[in-house]
Short mmCIF file of C-alpha atoms in Angstrom, two decimals:
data_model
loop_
_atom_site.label_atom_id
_atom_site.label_comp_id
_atom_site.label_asym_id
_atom_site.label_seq_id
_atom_site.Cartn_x
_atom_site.Cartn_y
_atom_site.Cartn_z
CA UNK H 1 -10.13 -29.72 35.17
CA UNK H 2 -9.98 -27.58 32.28
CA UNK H 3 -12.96 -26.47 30.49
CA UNK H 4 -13.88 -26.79 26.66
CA UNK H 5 -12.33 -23.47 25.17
CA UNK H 6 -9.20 -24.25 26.83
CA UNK H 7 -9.05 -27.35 25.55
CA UNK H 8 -9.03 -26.20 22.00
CA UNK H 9 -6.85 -23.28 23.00
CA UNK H 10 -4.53 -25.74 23.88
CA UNK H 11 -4.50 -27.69 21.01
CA UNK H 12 -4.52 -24.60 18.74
CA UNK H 13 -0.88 -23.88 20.63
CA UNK H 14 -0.03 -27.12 19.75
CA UNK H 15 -0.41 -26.03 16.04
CA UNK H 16 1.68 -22.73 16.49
CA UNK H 17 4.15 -24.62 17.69
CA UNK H 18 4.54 -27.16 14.79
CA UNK H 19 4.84 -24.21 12.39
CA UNK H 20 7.84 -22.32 14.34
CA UNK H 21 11.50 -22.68 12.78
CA UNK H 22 13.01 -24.13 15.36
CA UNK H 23 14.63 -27.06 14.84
CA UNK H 24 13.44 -27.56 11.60
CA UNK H 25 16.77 -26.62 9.94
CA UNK H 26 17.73 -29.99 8.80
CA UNK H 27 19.70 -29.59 5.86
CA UNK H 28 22.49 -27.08 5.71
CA UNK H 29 24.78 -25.46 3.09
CA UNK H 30 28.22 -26.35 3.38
CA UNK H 31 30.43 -23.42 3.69
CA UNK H 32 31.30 -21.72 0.83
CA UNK H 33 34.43 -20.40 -0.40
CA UNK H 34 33.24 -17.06 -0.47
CA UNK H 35 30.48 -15.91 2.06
CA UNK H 36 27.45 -16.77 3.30
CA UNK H 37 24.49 -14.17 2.44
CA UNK H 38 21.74 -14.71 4.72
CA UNK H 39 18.31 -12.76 3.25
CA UNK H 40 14.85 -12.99 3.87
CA UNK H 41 11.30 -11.61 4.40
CA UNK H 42 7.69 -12.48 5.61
CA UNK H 43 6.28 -12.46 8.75
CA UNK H 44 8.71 -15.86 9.78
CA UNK H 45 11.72 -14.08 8.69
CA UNK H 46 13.15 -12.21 11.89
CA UNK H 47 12.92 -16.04 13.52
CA UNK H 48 13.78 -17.84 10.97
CA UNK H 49 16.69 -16.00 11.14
CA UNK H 50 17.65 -16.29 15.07
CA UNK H 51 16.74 -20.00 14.26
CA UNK H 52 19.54 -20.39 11.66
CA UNK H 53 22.26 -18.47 13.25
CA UNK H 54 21.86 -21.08 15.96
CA UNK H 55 22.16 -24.37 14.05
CA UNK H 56 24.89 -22.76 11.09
CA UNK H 57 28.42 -23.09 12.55
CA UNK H 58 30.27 -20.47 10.18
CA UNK H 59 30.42 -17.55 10.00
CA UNK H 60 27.71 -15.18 8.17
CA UNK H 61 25.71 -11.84 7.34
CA UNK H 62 22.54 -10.28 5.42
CA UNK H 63 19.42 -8.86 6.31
CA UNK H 64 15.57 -10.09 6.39
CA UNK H 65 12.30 -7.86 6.40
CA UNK H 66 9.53 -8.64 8.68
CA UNK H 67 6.53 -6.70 9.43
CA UNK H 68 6.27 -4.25 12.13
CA UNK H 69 6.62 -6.08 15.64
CA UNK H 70 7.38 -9.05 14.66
CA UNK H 71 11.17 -8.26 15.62
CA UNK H 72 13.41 -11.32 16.97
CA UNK H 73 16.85 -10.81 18.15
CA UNK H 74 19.57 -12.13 15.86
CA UNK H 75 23.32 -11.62 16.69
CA UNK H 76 24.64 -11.04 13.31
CA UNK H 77 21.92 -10.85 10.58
CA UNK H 78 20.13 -7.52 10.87
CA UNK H 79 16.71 -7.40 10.79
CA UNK H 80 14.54 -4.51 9.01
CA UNK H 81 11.12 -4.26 9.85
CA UNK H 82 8.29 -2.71 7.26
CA UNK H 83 4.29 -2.45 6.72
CA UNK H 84 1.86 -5.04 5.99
CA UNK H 85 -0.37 -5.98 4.87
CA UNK H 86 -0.05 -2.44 2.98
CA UNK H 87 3.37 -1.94 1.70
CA UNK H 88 5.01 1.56 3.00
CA UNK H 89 8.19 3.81 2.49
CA UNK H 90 9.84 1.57 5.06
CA UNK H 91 9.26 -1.88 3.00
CA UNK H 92 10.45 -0.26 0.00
CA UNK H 93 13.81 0.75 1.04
CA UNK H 94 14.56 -2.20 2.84
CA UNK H 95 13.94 -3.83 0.17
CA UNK H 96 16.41 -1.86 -2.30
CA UNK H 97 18.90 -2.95 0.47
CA UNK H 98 17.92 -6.50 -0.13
CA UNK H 99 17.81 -6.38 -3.90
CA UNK H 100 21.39 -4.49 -3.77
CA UNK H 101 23.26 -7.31 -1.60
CA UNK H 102 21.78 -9.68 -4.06
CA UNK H 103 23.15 -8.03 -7.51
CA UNK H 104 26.11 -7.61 -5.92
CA UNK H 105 26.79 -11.73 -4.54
CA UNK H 106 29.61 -12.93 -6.19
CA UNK H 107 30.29 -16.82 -7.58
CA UNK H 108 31.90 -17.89 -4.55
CA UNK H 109 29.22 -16.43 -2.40
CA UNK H 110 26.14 -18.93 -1.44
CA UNK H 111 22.80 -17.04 -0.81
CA UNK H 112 20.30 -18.49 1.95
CA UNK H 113 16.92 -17.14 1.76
CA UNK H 114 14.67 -17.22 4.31
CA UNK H 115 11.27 -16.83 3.12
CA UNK H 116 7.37 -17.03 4.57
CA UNK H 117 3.98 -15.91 4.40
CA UNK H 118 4.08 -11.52 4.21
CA UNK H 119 6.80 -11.28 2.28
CA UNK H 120 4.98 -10.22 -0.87
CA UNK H 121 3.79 -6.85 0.86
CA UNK H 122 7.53 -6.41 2.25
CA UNK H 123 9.16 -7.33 -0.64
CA UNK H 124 8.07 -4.37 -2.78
CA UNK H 125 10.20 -3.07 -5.29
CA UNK H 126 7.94 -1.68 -8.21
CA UNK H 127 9.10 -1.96 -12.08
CA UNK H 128 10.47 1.35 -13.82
CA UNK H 129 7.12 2.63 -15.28
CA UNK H 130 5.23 1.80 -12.27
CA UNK H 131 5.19 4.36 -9.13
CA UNK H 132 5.27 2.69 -5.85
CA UNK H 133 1.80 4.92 -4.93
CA UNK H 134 0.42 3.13 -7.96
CA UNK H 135 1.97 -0.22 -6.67
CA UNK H 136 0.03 0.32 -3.26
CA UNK H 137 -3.36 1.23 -4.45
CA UNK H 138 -3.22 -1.74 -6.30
CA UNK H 139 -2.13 -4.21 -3.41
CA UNK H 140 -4.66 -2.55 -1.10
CA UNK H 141 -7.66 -2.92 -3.99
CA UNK H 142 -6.52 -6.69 -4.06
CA UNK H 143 -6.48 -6.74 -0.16
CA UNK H 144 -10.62 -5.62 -0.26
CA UNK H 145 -11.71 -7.28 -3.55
CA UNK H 146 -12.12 -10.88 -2.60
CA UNK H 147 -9.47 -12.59 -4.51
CA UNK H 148 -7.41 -15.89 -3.51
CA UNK H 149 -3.60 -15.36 -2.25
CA UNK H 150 -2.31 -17.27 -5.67
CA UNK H 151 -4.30 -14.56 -7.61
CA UNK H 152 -2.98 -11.23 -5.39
CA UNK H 153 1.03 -13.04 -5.62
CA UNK H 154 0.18 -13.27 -9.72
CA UNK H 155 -0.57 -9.51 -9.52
CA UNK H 156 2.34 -9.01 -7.02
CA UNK H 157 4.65 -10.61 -9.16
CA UNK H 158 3.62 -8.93 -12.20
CA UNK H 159 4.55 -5.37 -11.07
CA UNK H 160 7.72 -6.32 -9.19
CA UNK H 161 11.83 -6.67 -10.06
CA UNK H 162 12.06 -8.82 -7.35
CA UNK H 163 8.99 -11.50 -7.18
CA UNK H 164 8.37 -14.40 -9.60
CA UNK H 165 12.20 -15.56 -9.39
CA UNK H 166 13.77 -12.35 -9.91
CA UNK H 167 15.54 -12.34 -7.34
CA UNK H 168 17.27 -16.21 -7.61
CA UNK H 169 17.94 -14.33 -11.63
CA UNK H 170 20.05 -11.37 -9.97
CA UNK H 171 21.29 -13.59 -7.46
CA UNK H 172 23.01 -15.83 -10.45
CA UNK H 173 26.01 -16.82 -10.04
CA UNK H 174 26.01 -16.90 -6.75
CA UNK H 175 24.61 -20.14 -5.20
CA UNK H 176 21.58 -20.42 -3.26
CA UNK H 177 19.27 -22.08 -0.61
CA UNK H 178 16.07 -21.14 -0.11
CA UNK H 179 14.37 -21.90 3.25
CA UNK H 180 10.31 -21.96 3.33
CA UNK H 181 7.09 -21.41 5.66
CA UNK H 182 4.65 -22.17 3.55
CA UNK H 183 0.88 -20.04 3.77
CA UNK H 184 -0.04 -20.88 0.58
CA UNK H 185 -2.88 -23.52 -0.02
CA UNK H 186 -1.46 -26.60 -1.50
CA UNK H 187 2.43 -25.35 -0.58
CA UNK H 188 3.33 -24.03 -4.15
CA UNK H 189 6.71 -22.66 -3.29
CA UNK H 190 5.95 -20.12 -6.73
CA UNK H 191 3.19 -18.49 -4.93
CA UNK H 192 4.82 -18.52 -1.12
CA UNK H 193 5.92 -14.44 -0.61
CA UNK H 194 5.35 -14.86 -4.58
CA UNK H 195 8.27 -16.82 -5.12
CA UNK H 196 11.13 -14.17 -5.63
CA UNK H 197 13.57 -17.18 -5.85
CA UNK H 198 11.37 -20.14 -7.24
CA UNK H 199 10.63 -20.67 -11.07
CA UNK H 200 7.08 -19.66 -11.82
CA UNK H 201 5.59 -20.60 -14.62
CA UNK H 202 2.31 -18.47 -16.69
CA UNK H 203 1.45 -15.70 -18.85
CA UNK H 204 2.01 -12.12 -18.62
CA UNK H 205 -1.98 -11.51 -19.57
CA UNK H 206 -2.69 -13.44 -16.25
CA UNK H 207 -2.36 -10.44 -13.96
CA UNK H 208 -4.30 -8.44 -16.57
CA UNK H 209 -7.17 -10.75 -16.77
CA UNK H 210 -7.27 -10.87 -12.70
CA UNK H 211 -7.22 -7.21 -12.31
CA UNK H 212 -9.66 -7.11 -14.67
CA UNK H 213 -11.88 -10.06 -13.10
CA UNK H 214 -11.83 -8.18 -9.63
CA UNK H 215 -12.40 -4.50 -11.40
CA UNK H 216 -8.92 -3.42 -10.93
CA UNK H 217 -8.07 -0.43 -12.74
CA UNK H 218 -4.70 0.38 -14.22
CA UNK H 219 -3.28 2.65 -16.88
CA UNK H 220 -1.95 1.73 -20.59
CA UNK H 221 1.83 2.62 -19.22
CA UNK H 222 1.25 -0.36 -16.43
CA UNK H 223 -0.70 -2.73 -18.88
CA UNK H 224 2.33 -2.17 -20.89
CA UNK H 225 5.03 -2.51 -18.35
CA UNK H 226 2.98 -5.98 -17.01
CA UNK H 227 2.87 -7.42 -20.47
CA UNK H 228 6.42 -6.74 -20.83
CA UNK H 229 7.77 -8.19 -17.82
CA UNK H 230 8.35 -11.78 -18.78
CA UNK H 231 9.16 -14.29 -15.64
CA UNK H 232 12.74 -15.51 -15.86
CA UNK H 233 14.09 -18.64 -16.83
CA UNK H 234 16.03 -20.07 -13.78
CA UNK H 235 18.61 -22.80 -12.37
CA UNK H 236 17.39 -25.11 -10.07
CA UNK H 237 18.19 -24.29 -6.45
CA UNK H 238 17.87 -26.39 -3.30
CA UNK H 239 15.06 -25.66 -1.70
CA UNK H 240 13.12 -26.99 1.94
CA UNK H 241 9.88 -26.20 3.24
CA UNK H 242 10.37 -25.97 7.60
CA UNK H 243 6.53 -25.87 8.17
CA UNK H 244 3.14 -26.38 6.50
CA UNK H 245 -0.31 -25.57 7.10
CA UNK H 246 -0.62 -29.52 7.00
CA UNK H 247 2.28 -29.80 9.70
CA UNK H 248 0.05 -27.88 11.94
CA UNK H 249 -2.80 -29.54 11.42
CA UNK H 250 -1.16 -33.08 12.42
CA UNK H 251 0.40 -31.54 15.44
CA UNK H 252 -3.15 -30.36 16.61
CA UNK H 253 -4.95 -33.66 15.83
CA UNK H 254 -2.18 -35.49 18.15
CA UNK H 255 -3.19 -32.97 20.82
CA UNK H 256 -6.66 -33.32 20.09
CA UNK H 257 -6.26 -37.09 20.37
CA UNK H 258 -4.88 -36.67 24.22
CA UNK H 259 -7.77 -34.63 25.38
CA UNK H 260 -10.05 -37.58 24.12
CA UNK H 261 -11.39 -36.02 21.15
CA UNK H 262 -11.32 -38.14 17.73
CA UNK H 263 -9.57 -35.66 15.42
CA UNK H 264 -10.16 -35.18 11.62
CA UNK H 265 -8.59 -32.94 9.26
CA UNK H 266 -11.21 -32.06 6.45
CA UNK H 267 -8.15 -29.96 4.37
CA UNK H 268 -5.43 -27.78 5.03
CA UNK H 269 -6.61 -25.63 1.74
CA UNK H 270 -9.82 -24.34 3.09
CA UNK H 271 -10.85 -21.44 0.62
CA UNK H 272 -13.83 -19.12 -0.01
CA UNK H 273 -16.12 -16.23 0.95
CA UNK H 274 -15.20 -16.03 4.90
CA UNK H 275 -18.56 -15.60 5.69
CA UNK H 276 -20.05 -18.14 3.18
CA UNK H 277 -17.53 -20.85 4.24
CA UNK H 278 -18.39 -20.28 7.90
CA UNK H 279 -21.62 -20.69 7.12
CA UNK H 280 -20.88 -24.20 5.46
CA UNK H 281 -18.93 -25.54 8.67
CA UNK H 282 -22.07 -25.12 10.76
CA UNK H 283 -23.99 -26.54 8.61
CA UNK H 284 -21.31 -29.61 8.50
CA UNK H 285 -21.27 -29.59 12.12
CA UNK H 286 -24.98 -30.31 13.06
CA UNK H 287 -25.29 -32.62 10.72
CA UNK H 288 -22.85 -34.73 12.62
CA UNK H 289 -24.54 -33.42 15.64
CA UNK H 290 -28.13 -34.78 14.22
CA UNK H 291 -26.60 -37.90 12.94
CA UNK H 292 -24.33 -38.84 15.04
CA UNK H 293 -21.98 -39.85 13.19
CA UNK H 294 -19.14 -38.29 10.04
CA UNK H 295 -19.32 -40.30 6.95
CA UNK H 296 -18.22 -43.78 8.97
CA UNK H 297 -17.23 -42.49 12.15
CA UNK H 298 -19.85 -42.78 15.06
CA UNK H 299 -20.01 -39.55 17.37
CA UNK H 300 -18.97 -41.59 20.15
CA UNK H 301 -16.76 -39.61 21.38
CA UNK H 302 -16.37 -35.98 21.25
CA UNK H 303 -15.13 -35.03 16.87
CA UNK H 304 -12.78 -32.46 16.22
CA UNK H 305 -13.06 -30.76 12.78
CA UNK H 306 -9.96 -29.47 11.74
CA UNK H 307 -8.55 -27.21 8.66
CA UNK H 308 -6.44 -24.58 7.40
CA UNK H 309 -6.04 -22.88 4.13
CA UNK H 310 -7.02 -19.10 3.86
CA UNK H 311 -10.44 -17.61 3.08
CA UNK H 312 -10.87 -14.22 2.05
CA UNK H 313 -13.44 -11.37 2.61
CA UNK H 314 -14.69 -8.94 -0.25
CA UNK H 315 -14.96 -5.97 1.91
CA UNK H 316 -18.48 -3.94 1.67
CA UNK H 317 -19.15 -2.60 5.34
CA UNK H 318 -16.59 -0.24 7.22
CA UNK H 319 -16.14 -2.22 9.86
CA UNK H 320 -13.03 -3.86 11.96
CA UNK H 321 -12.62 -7.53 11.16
CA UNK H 322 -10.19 -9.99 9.60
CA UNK H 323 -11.58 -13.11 7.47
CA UNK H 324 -11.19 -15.71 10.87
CA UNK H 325 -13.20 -13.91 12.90
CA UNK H 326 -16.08 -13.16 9.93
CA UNK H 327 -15.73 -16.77 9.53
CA UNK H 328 -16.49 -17.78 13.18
CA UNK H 329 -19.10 -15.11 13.24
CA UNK H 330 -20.98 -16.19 10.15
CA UNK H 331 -20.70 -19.35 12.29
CA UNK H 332 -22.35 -18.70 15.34
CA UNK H 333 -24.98 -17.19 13.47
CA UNK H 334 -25.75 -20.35 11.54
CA UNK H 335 -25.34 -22.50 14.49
CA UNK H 336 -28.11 -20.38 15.90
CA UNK H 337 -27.10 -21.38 19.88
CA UNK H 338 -26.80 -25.56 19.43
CA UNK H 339 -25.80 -26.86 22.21
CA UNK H 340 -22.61 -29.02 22.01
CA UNK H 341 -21.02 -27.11 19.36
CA UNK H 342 -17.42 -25.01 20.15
CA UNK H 343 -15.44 -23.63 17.82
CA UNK H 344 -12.26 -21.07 17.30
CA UNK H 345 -10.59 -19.65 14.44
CA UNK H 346 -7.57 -17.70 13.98
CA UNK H 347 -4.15 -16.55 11.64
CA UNK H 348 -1.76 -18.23 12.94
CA UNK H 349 0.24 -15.42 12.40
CA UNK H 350 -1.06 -13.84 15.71
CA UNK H 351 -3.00 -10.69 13.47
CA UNK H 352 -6.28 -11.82 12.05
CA UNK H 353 -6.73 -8.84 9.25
CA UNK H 354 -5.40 -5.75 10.78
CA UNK H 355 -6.23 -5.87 14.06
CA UNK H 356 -4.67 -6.94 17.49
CA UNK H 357 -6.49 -10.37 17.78
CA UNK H 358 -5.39 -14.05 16.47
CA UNK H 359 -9.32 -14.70 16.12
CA UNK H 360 -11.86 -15.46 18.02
CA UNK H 361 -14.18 -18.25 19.89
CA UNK H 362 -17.29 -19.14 19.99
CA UNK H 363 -20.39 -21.76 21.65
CA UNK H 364 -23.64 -21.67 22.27
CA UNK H 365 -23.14 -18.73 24.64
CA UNK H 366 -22.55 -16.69 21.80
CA UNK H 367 -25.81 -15.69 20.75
CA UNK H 368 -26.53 -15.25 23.99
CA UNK H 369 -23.63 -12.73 24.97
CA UNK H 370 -24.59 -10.53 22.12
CA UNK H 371 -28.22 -10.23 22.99
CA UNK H 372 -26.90 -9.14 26.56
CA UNK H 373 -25.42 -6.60 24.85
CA UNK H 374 -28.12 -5.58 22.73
CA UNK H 375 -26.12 -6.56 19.66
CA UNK H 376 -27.33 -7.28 16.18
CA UNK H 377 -24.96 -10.31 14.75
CA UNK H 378 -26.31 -9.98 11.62
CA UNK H 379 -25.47 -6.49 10.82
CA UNK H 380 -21.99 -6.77 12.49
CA UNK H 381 -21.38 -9.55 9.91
CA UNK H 382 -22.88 -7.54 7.05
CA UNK H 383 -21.11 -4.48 8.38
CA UNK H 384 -17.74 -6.21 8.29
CA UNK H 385 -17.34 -5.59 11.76
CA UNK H 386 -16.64 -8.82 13.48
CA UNK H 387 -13.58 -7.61 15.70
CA UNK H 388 -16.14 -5.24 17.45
CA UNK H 389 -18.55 -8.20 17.94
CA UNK H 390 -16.72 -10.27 19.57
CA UNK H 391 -14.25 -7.79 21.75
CA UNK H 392 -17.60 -6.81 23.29
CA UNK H 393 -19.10 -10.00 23.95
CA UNK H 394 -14.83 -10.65 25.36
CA UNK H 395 -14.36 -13.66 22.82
CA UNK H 396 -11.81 -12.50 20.31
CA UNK H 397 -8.42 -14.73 20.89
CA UNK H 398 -5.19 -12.92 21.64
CA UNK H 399 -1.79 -14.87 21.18
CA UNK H 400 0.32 -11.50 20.26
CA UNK H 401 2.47 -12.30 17.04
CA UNK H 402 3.32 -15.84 16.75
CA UNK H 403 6.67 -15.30 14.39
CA UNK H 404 5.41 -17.57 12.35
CA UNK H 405 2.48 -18.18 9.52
CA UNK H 406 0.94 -21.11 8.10
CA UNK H 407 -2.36 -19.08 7.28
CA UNK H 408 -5.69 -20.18 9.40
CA UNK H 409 -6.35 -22.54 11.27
CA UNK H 410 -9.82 -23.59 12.61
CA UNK H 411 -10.95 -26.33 15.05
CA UNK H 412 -14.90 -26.90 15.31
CA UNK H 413 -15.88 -29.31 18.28
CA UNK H 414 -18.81 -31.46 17.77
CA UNK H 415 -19.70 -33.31 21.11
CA UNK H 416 -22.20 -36.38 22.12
#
């Protein structure tokens, strides 16, 4: 008999599972006359690689970027691996090796490109006019201030050769594929890795008007070089998405169904303040725990609140933490030790922030653990320091990384 947290550990696997590549190549390009150019990047891309040297019956090369262990074996595509969240010296010329296979792609050739949630970090190939120190202060300011993914990739893209569908313009005339892992909310393919091979549409004074929303500074020479660098106009390329935050979610409310919980998915586009949005949940949850019942569904049985999407944290303390395990914190604190009441969160990526933890998990025990430990919730969750919370109280969640990313995913259990 296996108890309630690994119940929803198991049905969190469930959800890692739906968003890995394999066998999700369904659609492949025919062999073209010249070759076949594999590239990618984003934390997906080493496996998403392996996965399509397995299923593609011709022969091949190229390269992909992935972060820093995150390494799958391939036998002919090599893979480079690079910094992220924080783009480094590594990223950068990896990158230029990227970029230069593309340029160079000739009619005959057909491009695949394998892309998923990361690669805007190690894709990072800063205009003329902008240094790549400049380029990283600016991506870590973003990282701390608060803002939504589509508003850091609008930035990204802004400052780059290679985002916004730069890349699909140097590719031209090569043909090309483009193979997807979506972590964006609502599966924009111009905003996945910011899009370096999708036509994106907006205004060069978007990035400015972000940067200067979130207190961002930057010189007249970038202002200038931003304003200047006008998105591309682009052919239409096939393109597939392999997995979705939304793919995940179904997959977990099948397995949620089995362990004789009645599953609903409230979004798969879950945004906000990490802390305030936690917050919300447990407020959502006792109501159904008070009521007995969400909107026309009676608390018969055991309801399991699902959702992905991706919050964000405006950093103030200097603490450890990612955004899932502020969430879950901001949680438990709300929740205040109600019985009947479990819940996890993590990045399905396997890294919640920086750290060596998916997430973490939490019940009515929580509270409880930390005033064993003489711990102050509170000012952990003020202090940004959720990862220390919860490795002393032994509830973060460790999966190591997944090779895959469809963003958070959270599963609150409300029970009788």
């Amino acid at each position: 008999m296996i108890d309630t947290e690994q119940k929803l550990k198991l049905i969190m696997n469930s959800a890692l599972e739906a968003a890995m590549p394999k066998d999700k190549f369904k659609f492949l390009p025919p062999k073209p006359k010249g070759k076949l150019i594999v590239l990618g990047a984003g934390k997906a891309a080493a496996s998403m690689a392996a996965e399509f040297e397995k299923v593609y019956n011709h022969s091949l090369e190229g390269i992909v970027i992935t972060r820093y262990g995150h390494y799958t074996k391939t036998k002919v595509i090599k893979v480079l691996e690079a910094s992220h969240p924080k783009p480094d010296q590594a990223g950068l010329e990896a990158t230029k090796i990227l970029f230069d296979l593309a340029k160079n792609a000739k009619k005959d050739d057909h491009i695949v490109f394998l892309i998923s949630g990361g690669a805007s970090s190690l894709l990072t190939l800063p205009l003329d006019g902008v240094s790549f120190e400049e380029k990283q202060r600016i991506n870590t300011e973003l990282l701390i201030s608060g803002a939504a993914i589509d508003k850091m990739n609008i930035v990204r893209r802004s400052l780059s050769q290679i985002k916004g569908g730069r890349l699909a313009q140097a590719i031209y005339p090569a043909q090309m594929t483009t193979y997807m892992i979506s972590d964006i909310p609502g599966d924009d393919p111009a905003y996945i890795g910011s899009g370096p091979t999708i036509q994106a549409i907006g205004r060069n004074e978007d990035a400015i008007s972000i940067l200067d929303d979130y207190k961002i500074r930057i010189s007249k020479q970038v202002e200038k070089v931003i304003l200047s660098n006008t998105l591309p106009k682009l052919k239409i390329f096939p393109q597939h998405m392999l997995a979705t935050p939304m793919m995940a979610l179904k997959s977990a409310a099948k397995m949620a169904e089995k362990q004789g919980y009645i599953p609903i998915i409230l979004s798969d586009y879950l945004e906000g303040e990490a802390y305030i949005e936690g917050k919300k949940m447990a407020e959502l949850a006792i109501s159904i725990k008070k009521n007995k019942k969400y909107n026309n569904i009676n608390l018969e049985k055991p309801i399991l609140l699902l959702s992905g999407g991706e919050t964000t944290v405006t950093v103030k303390g200097k603490g450890k933490g990612g955004r899932n395990s502020e969430f879950i914190l901001s949680m438990a604190i709300a929740l205040n030790s109600i019985k009947g009441i479990d819940a996890l969160a993590i990045d399905t990526d396997g890294i919640d922030g920086i750290e060596d933890n998916a997430g973490a998990y939490i019940s009515s025990k929580t509270l409880q653990k930390a005033r064993f430990n003489n711990l102050d919730p509170i000012d952990y969750l003020s202090n940004n320091n959720s990862y220390s919370f919860f490795k002393i109280i032994k509830d973060l969640i460790y999966t190591s990384p997944t090779l895959t990313n469809v963003n958070d995913f959270r599963a609150v259990l409300i029970q009788p």
